[in-house]
Amino acid sequence: MADRLLTVAEAGEMLGTGERFVRRLIAERRIRYVKLGRPVRIPESAIAEYVEARTVEPARRARYGKAA
């Protein structure tokens, strides 16, 4: 089944950013998008991939002893 295509505003809302940031991602080709004539749409899976690729796992700290 095909992904739902989001508008730039909807994609920005999902990412917690504004439309300007999403449009910059599109202009820099840092996110997949679909061009439908003049308007562009972003597949929901592209948003998930973008977030997954930029998720940073926490660093593990080594324990050298017990706290007093």
PDB file of C-alpha atoms in Angstrom:
ATOM      1  CA  MET A   1       0.000   0.000   0.000  1.00  0.00           C
ATOM      2  CA  ALA A   2       1.244   3.470  -0.877  1.00  0.00           C
ATOM      3  CA  ASP A   3       2.275   5.994   1.743  1.00  0.00           C
ATOM      4  CA  ARG A   4       0.086   8.936   2.548  1.00  0.00           C
ATOM      5  CA  LEU A   5       1.458  12.041   0.838  1.00  0.00           C
ATOM      6  CA  LEU A   6       1.825  15.005   3.173  1.00  0.00           C
ATOM      7  CA  THR A   7       1.807  18.677   2.311  1.00  0.00           C
ATOM      8  CA  VAL A   8       4.804  20.761   3.316  1.00  0.00           C
ATOM      9  CA  ALA A   9       2.793  22.166   6.235  1.00  0.00           C
ATOM     10  CA  GLU A  10       1.801  18.675   7.443  1.00  0.00           C
ATOM     11  CA  ALA A  11       5.399  17.463   7.169  1.00  0.00           C
ATOM     12  CA  GLY A  12       6.574  20.455   9.183  1.00  0.00           C
ATOM     13  CA  GLU A  13       3.974  19.712  11.825  1.00  0.00           C
ATOM     14  CA  MET A  14       5.115  16.081  12.060  1.00  0.00           C
ATOM     15  CA  LEU A  15       8.727  17.191  12.467  1.00  0.00           C
ATOM     16  CA  GLY A  16       7.818  19.952  14.886  1.00  0.00           C
ATOM     17  CA  THR A  17       9.246  22.605  12.583  1.00  0.00           C
ATOM     18  CA  GLY A  18       7.955  25.208  10.184  1.00  0.00           C
ATOM     19  CA  GLU A  19       7.333  24.972   6.471  1.00  0.00           C
ATOM     20  CA  ARG A  20      10.554  26.859   5.743  1.00  0.00           C
ATOM     21  CA  PHE A  21      12.709  24.068   7.213  1.00  0.00           C
ATOM     22  CA  VAL A  22      10.888  21.407   5.167  1.00  0.00           C
ATOM     23  CA  ARG A  23      11.244  23.461   2.002  1.00  0.00           C
ATOM     24  CA  ARG A  24      14.986  23.760   2.693  1.00  0.00           C
ATOM     25  CA  LEU A  25      15.227  19.966   3.104  1.00  0.00           C
ATOM     26  CA  ILE A  26      13.516  19.614  -0.273  1.00  0.00           C
ATOM     27  CA  ALA A  27      15.722  22.233  -1.969  1.00  0.00           C
ATOM     28  CA  GLU A  28      18.868  20.550  -0.630  1.00  0.00           C
ATOM     29  CA  ARG A  29      17.455  17.116  -1.560  1.00  0.00           C
ATOM     30  CA  ARG A  30      17.937  15.849   1.989  1.00  0.00           C
ATOM     31  CA  ILE A  31      14.474  14.254   2.040  1.00  0.00           C
ATOM     32  CA  ARG A  32      12.468  12.285  -0.519  1.00  0.00           C
ATOM     33  CA  TYR A  33       9.539  14.098  -2.098  1.00  0.00           C
ATOM     34  CA  VAL A  34       7.039  13.769  -4.930  1.00  0.00           C
ATOM     35  CA  LYS A  35       6.592  16.572  -7.433  1.00  0.00           C
ATOM     36  CA  LEU A  36       2.981  16.919  -8.622  1.00  0.00           C
ATOM     37  CA  GLY A  37       3.339  19.707 -11.124  1.00  0.00           C
ATOM     38  CA  ARG A  38       4.092  22.767  -8.994  1.00  0.00           C
ATOM     39  CA  PRO A  39       3.107  21.401  -5.563  1.00  0.00           C
ATOM     40  CA  VAL A  40       5.314  18.924  -3.757  1.00  0.00           C
ATOM     41  CA  ARG A  41       4.303  16.197  -1.316  1.00  0.00           C
ATOM     42  CA  ILE A  42       6.376  14.224   1.150  1.00  0.00           C
ATOM     43  CA  PRO A  43       5.632  10.528   1.775  1.00  0.00           C
ATOM     44  CA  GLU A  44       5.103   9.661   5.450  1.00  0.00           C
ATOM     45  CA  SER A  45       7.828   7.021   5.176  1.00  0.00           C
ATOM     46  CA  ALA A  46      10.306   9.729   4.092  1.00  0.00           C
ATOM     47  CA  ILE A  47       9.648  11.598   7.342  1.00  0.00           C
ATOM     48  CA  ALA A  48      10.205   8.398   9.354  1.00  0.00           C
ATOM     49  CA  GLU A  49      13.441   7.645   7.437  1.00  0.00           C
ATOM     50  CA  TYR A  50      14.701  11.194   7.966  1.00  0.00           C
ATOM     51  CA  VAL A  51      14.101  11.007  11.715  1.00  0.00           C
ATOM     52  CA  GLU A  52      15.585   7.491  11.997  1.00  0.00           C
ATOM     53  CA  ALA A  53      18.726   8.487  10.095  1.00  0.00           C
ATOM     54  CA  ARG A  54      19.318  11.460  12.377  1.00  0.00           C
ATOM     55  CA  THR A  55      18.507   9.820  15.701  1.00  0.00           C
ATOM     56  CA  VAL A  56      21.513   9.779  18.015  1.00  0.00           C
ATOM     57  CA  GLU A  57      21.692   7.056  20.631  1.00  0.00           C
ATOM     58  CA  PRO A  58      22.889   8.021  24.105  1.00  0.00           C
ATOM     59  CA  ALA A  59      26.519   7.342  24.963  1.00  0.00           C
ATOM     60  CA  ARG A  60      27.209   4.779  27.636  1.00  0.00           C
ATOM     61  CA  ARG A  61      29.374   5.954  30.460  1.00  0.00           C
ATOM     62  CA  ALA A  62      31.859   3.528  31.948  1.00  0.00           C
ATOM     63  CA  ARG A  63      31.562   2.935  35.657  1.00  0.00           C
ATOM     64  CA  TYR A  64      34.889   2.904  37.429  1.00  0.00           C
ATOM     65  CA  GLY A  65      33.692   2.469  40.967  1.00  0.00           C
ATOM     66  CA  LYS A  66      30.790   2.801  43.294  1.00  0.00           C
ATOM     67  CA  ALA A  67      29.500   6.063  44.624  1.00  0.00           C
ATOM     68  CA  ALA A  68      30.273   6.680  48.263  1.00  0.00           C
TER      69      ALA A  68
END
